[in-house]
Short mmCIF file of C-alpha atoms and ligand atoms in Angstrom, two decimals:
data_model
loop_
_atom_site.label_atom_id
_atom_site.label_comp_id
_atom_site.label_asym_id
_atom_site.label_seq_id
_atom_site.Cartn_x
_atom_site.Cartn_y
_atom_site.Cartn_z
CA UNK A 30 87.96 -48.62 75.14
CA UNK A 31 84.01 -49.71 73.11
CA UNK A 32 81.35 -50.05 75.18
CA UNK A 33 81.90 -54.11 73.89
CA UNK A 34 85.36 -54.24 75.73
CA UNK A 35 83.55 -51.87 79.04
CA UNK A 36 80.90 -54.47 79.51
CA UNK A 37 83.36 -57.77 79.73
CA UNK A 38 85.94 -56.03 81.70
CA UNK A 39 88.39 -56.69 79.34
CA UNK A 40 91.85 -55.96 77.39
CA UNK A 41 92.01 -55.84 73.96
CA UNK A 42 92.20 -59.68 71.99
CA UNK A 43 94.23 -59.36 69.43
CA UNK A 44 95.50 -62.05 66.27
CA UNK A 45 97.53 -61.01 63.44
CA UNK A 46 97.57 -62.83 60.47
CA UNK A 47 101.29 -63.48 57.80
CA UNK A 48 100.72 -63.76 54.64
CA UNK A 49 102.13 -63.61 51.31
CA UNK A 50 98.05 -62.89 50.30
CA UNK A 51 96.27 -60.72 52.69
CA UNK A 52 94.16 -59.65 50.44
CA UNK A 53 92.32 -63.29 51.11
CA UNK A 54 91.57 -62.07 54.36
CA UNK A 55 88.78 -59.42 53.03
CA UNK A 56 86.49 -61.80 53.26
CA UNK A 57 86.43 -61.47 57.59
CA UNK A 58 84.50 -58.03 57.13
CA UNK A 59 81.10 -60.05 56.57
CA UNK A 60 78.90 -61.73 59.01
CA UNK A 61 79.68 -62.98 63.32
CA UNK A 62 83.31 -61.87 62.46
CA UNK A 63 82.55 -58.34 60.46
CA UNK A 64 80.62 -57.29 63.33
CA UNK A 65 82.97 -58.75 66.38
CA UNK A 66 85.25 -56.66 64.78
CA UNK A 67 83.23 -53.48 64.44
CA UNK A 68 82.51 -54.02 68.00
CA UNK A 69 85.40 -54.03 69.55
CA UNK A 70 85.55 -57.15 70.66
CA UNK A 71 88.58 -58.22 69.01
CA UNK A 72 91.22 -56.70 66.54
CA UNK A 73 92.52 -58.34 63.54
CA UNK A 74 95.96 -57.26 61.92
CA UNK A 75 96.58 -58.78 58.59
CA UNK A 76 100.71 -57.84 57.49
CA UNK A 77 102.55 -58.90 53.40
CA UNK A 78 105.72 -60.58 54.43
CA UNK A 79 106.72 -59.28 50.87
CA UNK A 80 107.21 -55.72 52.80
CA UNK A 81 109.63 -57.53 55.01
CA UNK A 82 111.69 -58.86 52.19
CA UNK A 83 115.29 -57.71 51.23
CA UNK A 84 115.37 -57.11 47.77
CA UNK A 85 113.94 -55.04 45.15
CA UNK A 86 111.76 -57.61 44.01
CA UNK A 87 109.71 -58.13 46.96
CA UNK A 88 111.55 -61.70 47.08
CA UNK A 89 110.38 -63.97 50.07
CA UNK A 90 110.91 -67.59 49.17
CA UNK A 91 113.39 -69.37 47.41
CA UNK A 92 115.32 -73.09 45.57
CA UNK A 93 115.00 -76.01 48.80
CA UNK A 94 118.15 -76.86 49.68
CA UNK A 95 119.01 -80.42 48.74
CA UNK A 96 116.75 -79.88 45.39
CA UNK A 97 113.56 -81.00 44.62
CA UNK A 98 110.37 -79.29 43.11
CA UNK A 99 109.19 -75.71 44.18
CA UNK A 100 110.10 -73.22 46.71
CA UNK A 101 110.51 -72.78 50.84
CA UNK A 102 109.40 -69.69 52.44
CA UNK A 103 112.97 -67.83 53.54
CA UNK A 104 113.01 -66.98 57.56
CA UNK A 105 113.81 -63.75 57.95
CA UNK A 106 111.25 -62.18 56.20
CA UNK A 107 108.90 -63.76 58.01
CA UNK A 108 111.34 -63.47 61.37
CA UNK A 109 111.21 -59.35 60.69
CA UNK A 110 107.47 -59.42 60.42
CA UNK A 111 106.58 -61.79 63.62
CA UNK A 112 109.35 -58.76 65.24
CA UNK A 113 107.18 -55.87 64.05
CA UNK A 114 104.49 -57.20 65.23
CA UNK A 115 105.71 -57.93 68.88
CA UNK A 116 107.38 -54.38 69.26
CA UNK A 117 103.52 -53.16 68.56
CA UNK A 118 102.09 -55.66 70.98
CA UNK A 119 101.67 -55.17 74.65
CA UNK A 120 101.25 -58.99 75.58
CA UNK A 121 103.34 -61.96 74.29
CA UNK A 122 102.81 -63.25 71.27
CA UNK A 123 101.69 -67.12 70.98
CA UNK A 124 102.62 -67.95 67.22
CA UNK A 125 100.51 -70.91 65.45
CA UNK A 126 102.22 -71.95 61.78
CA UNK A 127 99.51 -73.69 59.80
CA UNK A 128 100.59 -76.40 58.30
CA UNK A 129 99.96 -80.04 57.04
CA UNK A 130 102.41 -81.54 59.79
CA UNK A 131 100.26 -79.74 62.48
CA UNK A 132 97.83 -80.96 64.94
CA UNK A 133 95.07 -81.60 64.13
CA UNK A 134 92.29 -78.51 65.12
CA UNK A 135 89.14 -80.09 67.74
CA UNK A 136 86.65 -77.70 68.56
CA UNK A 137 89.09 -78.43 72.37
CA UNK A 138 91.82 -76.87 69.93
CA UNK A 139 90.10 -74.04 68.95
CA UNK A 140 87.90 -73.20 73.11
CA UNK A 141 92.38 -73.08 74.00
CA UNK A 142 93.18 -71.03 71.60
CA UNK A 143 90.29 -68.87 72.14
CA UNK A 144 91.54 -68.26 75.88
CA UNK A 145 95.41 -67.86 74.99
CA UNK A 146 93.94 -64.63 73.58
CA UNK A 147 93.20 -63.56 77.33
CA UNK A 148 97.18 -63.40 77.76
CA UNK A 149 98.92 -63.71 74.33
CA UNK A 150 98.88 -61.44 70.95
CA UNK A 151 97.85 -64.91 68.72
CA UNK A 152 99.72 -64.38 65.39
CA UNK A 153 98.12 -67.21 62.73
CA UNK A 154 101.37 -67.93 60.08
CA UNK A 155 100.16 -68.69 56.63
CA UNK A 156 102.43 -70.94 54.06
CA UNK A 157 102.57 -71.25 51.12
CA UNK A 158 104.57 -72.42 48.01
CA UNK A 159 106.24 -76.50 49.71
CA UNK A 160 105.92 -74.57 53.44
CA UNK A 161 108.45 -72.22 55.23
CA UNK A 162 112.17 -72.94 56.36
CA UNK A 163 112.32 -75.33 59.50
CA UNK A 164 114.93 -73.20 61.64
CA UNK A 165 111.87 -70.42 61.52
CA UNK A 166 109.73 -72.54 63.06
CA UNK A 167 112.00 -73.90 65.83
CA UNK A 168 112.74 -70.89 66.40
CA UNK A 169 109.44 -68.71 66.76
CA UNK A 170 106.79 -71.24 66.38
CA UNK A 171 105.25 -71.90 69.66
CA UNK A 172 103.14 -74.16 67.34
CA UNK A 173 101.71 -75.96 64.57
CA UNK A 174 98.27 -76.12 63.61
CA UNK A 175 96.59 -78.41 60.66
CA UNK A 176 92.49 -78.99 59.36
CA UNK A 177 92.54 -82.09 58.87
CA UNK A 178 94.01 -84.76 55.95
CA UNK A 179 93.26 -83.00 52.53
CA UNK A 180 95.49 -81.23 50.21
CA UNK A 181 95.15 -76.98 50.37
CA UNK A 182 97.54 -74.89 48.59
CA UNK A 183 98.62 -72.73 51.66
CA UNK A 184 97.35 -71.72 55.19
CA UNK A 185 95.33 -69.03 54.70
CA UNK A 186 91.44 -70.62 54.18
CA UNK A 187 93.08 -72.20 57.66
CA UNK A 188 93.59 -69.07 59.33
CA UNK A 189 90.64 -68.24 58.77
CA UNK A 190 88.61 -70.95 59.19
CA UNK A 191 90.78 -71.44 63.06
CA UNK A 192 89.59 -67.57 63.89
CA UNK A 193 85.82 -67.95 62.51
CA UNK A 194 85.93 -70.31 65.37
CA UNK A 195 87.47 -69.35 68.00
CA UNK A 196 85.79 -65.29 67.45
CA UNK A 197 82.15 -66.82 67.87
CA UNK A 198 83.22 -69.05 70.89
CA UNK A 199 83.80 -64.80 72.27
CA UNK A 200 81.64 -63.34 74.49
CA UNK A 201 78.74 -60.97 72.81
CA UNK A 202 80.07 -62.49 69.34
CA UNK A 203 76.74 -63.85 68.70
CA UNK A 204 74.35 -61.52 70.48
CA UNK A 205 72.17 -62.37 73.53
CA UNK A 206 70.17 -64.86 72.73
CA UNK A 207 72.64 -67.04 71.26
CA UNK A 208 75.44 -68.70 73.70
CA UNK A 209 78.43 -70.90 71.67
CA UNK A 210 77.53 -73.78 74.67
CA UNK A 211 74.39 -74.56 73.20
CA UNK A 212 75.99 -75.86 70.47
CA UNK A 213 75.13 -79.56 70.98
CA UNK A 214 78.59 -79.79 69.08
CA UNK A 215 80.69 -78.52 71.88
CA UNK A 216 78.79 -81.48 73.85
CA UNK A 217 80.19 -83.75 71.23
CA UNK A 218 77.12 -84.25 69.32
CA UNK A 219 75.42 -83.55 66.13
CA UNK A 220 72.29 -81.00 66.13
CA UNK A 221 68.93 -82.23 65.82
CA UNK A 222 67.31 -81.11 61.96
CA UNK A 223 66.01 -77.33 62.18
CA UNK A 224 62.24 -76.45 60.22
CA UNK A 225 60.56 -73.15 59.68
CA UNK A 226 57.80 -72.58 57.82
CA UNK A 227 55.83 -73.74 56.06
CA UNK A 228 54.26 -75.69 57.53
CA UNK A 229 53.73 -78.19 54.59
CA UNK A 230 56.57 -77.42 52.09
CA UNK A 231 55.58 -79.37 48.76
CA UNK A 232 54.09 -82.00 51.00
CA UNK A 233 56.79 -82.61 53.29
CA UNK A 234 55.44 -81.70 56.73
CA UNK A 235 56.83 -80.03 59.62
CA UNK A 236 57.16 -82.86 62.94
CA UNK A 237 53.75 -82.76 64.27
CA UNK A 238 56.12 -82.40 68.06
CA UNK A 239 57.06 -79.33 66.55
CA UNK A 240 53.44 -77.71 66.42
CA UNK A 241 52.50 -78.67 69.81
CA UNK A 242 53.59 -75.95 72.07
CA UNK A 243 54.60 -78.91 74.44
CA UNK A 244 58.22 -77.29 75.31
CA UNK A 245 59.43 -80.70 77.46
CA UNK A 246 57.85 -82.84 74.36
CA UNK A 247 59.87 -80.83 72.05
CA UNK A 248 62.88 -80.76 74.25
CA UNK A 249 62.74 -84.58 73.98
CA UNK A 250 62.15 -85.19 70.06
CA UNK A 251 65.48 -82.80 70.04
CA UNK A 252 67.61 -84.23 71.72
CA UNK A 253 66.54 -88.05 70.67
CA UNK A 254 67.11 -86.79 67.39
CA UNK A 255 70.52 -85.69 67.97
CA UNK A 256 71.29 -88.66 69.43
CA UNK A 257 69.98 -90.44 66.42
CA UNK A 258 71.72 -88.40 64.27
CA UNK A 259 74.62 -88.89 66.08
CA UNK A 260 74.98 -92.25 66.15
CA UNK A 261 73.70 -93.11 62.70
CA UNK A 262 76.14 -90.49 61.38
CA UNK A 263 79.48 -89.92 63.76
CA UNK A 264 79.37 -92.55 66.27
CA UNK A 265 82.86 -92.27 66.81
CA UNK A 266 81.58 -88.72 68.21
CA UNK A 267 79.51 -90.81 71.10
CA UNK A 268 82.94 -92.17 72.42
CA UNK A 269 84.09 -88.72 74.23
CA UNK A 270 80.31 -86.80 73.90
CA UNK A 271 79.32 -85.66 77.70
CA UNK A 272 75.71 -87.26 77.99
CA UNK A 273 72.88 -86.66 80.83
CA UNK A 274 71.32 -89.58 82.19
CA UNK A 275 68.39 -88.69 80.77
CA UNK A 276 70.62 -89.10 76.89
CA UNK A 277 72.84 -91.95 78.10
CA UNK A 278 69.16 -93.89 78.53
CA UNK A 279 67.52 -92.48 75.37
CA UNK A 280 71.23 -93.51 73.56
CA UNK A 281 70.87 -97.21 74.97
CA UNK A 282 67.80 -97.59 73.43
CA UNK A 283 68.41 -96.22 70.21
CA UNK A 284 71.00 -98.65 70.02
CA UNK A 285 68.49 -101.60 70.65
CA UNK A 286 66.12 -100.37 68.09
CA UNK A 287 69.42 -100.11 65.61
CA UNK A 288 71.05 -103.93 66.61
CA UNK A 289 67.28 -104.83 66.56
CA UNK A 290 66.58 -106.76 69.19
C1 9D3 B 13 102.10 -80.10 47.13
C2 9D3 B 13 102.47 -80.16 48.26
N1 9D3 B 13 102.09 -81.65 49.49
C3 9D3 B 13 103.79 -82.23 48.78
C4 9D3 B 13 102.65 -82.87 48.69
C5 9D3 B 13 103.35 -80.38 50.34
C6 9D3 B 13 102.07 -79.41 50.94
C7 9D3 B 13 102.75 -78.60 51.41
C8 9D3 B 13 102.16 -77.26 51.50
C9 9D3 B 13 100.81 -79.46 51.01
C10 9D3 B 13 100.01 -78.51 51.54
C11 9D3 B 13 100.85 -77.69 51.82
C12 9D3 B 13 99.99 -76.28 52.21
N2 9D3 B 13 99.20 -76.17 52.99
C13 9D3 B 13 98.92 -76.22 54.41
O1 9D3 B 13 100.13 -74.78 54.45
C14 9D3 B 13 97.51 -76.26 54.98
C15 9D3 B 13 96.96 -76.98 55.31
C16 9D3 B 13 96.49 -78.20 54.20
O2 9D3 B 13 97.25 -78.26 53.57
N3 9D3 B 13 95.38 -79.21 55.05
C17 9D3 B 13 95.30 -79.03 56.12
N4 9D3 B 13 95.20 -77.98 56.88
C18 9D3 B 13 96.24 -76.97 55.98
S1 9D3 B 13 96.63 -76.13 57.53
C19 9D3 B 13 97.73 -75.12 55.80
#
């Protein structure tokens, strides 16, 4: 067991991905994700559905019953892949099918899936073509997740989005001095604006308060900016945001300014 797992006293968290294009998941070797895997925080295994096909052409799709355009992924190769994964895992599987019919995933949903990793081995099932045979969904899929209302060409990028969002919530994934729970987004707000050197970029100066060294004033300014941006760009988020008494006061003030009394 790696140092990372000893430190947090957890069993190995495991994500299995089933896809017809497992090569796409090479992207997971980079950045925060690549490091989390290297440090042993979790194990990601990609499985090629075609390895579970039953003919020499490695066929995994067929024409839809009832006619119509496109092809449908057959239940059998997917079922064989899922059962093969279960045979190698000690925890029960939690099978998530990435699909446009799924519940749209939000940050609380990401947190729930991350917590599932303690008791289950997560399987992310990626569809291609028109989708997968409904009987496979009914028998082996635990939940269906969508990213939102736009059309992708398959579930692979969706699966990578879900993995990225979950992994950065694992203790140790972001390093020691950052915490995912510090993100203003995790409290339901947009972030305050960020600045780095130089102080003067082609005439545009860094806001004076950030150079003041007054940490309380800086915190107040950032909190105000986060609220102001959220009110301007994503007022829908404010309905469910968790705000402190002070933030509620600032927000009431900002609303007066916008309305103009
Ligand atoms: C052209 C096919 N479409 C008919 C209007 C249906 C359709 C089938 C399969 C649309 C998209 C897909 C593939 N999409 C996904 O696998 C997918 C997805 C998405 O398209 N949008 C948002 N979230 C997701 S998660 C998986």
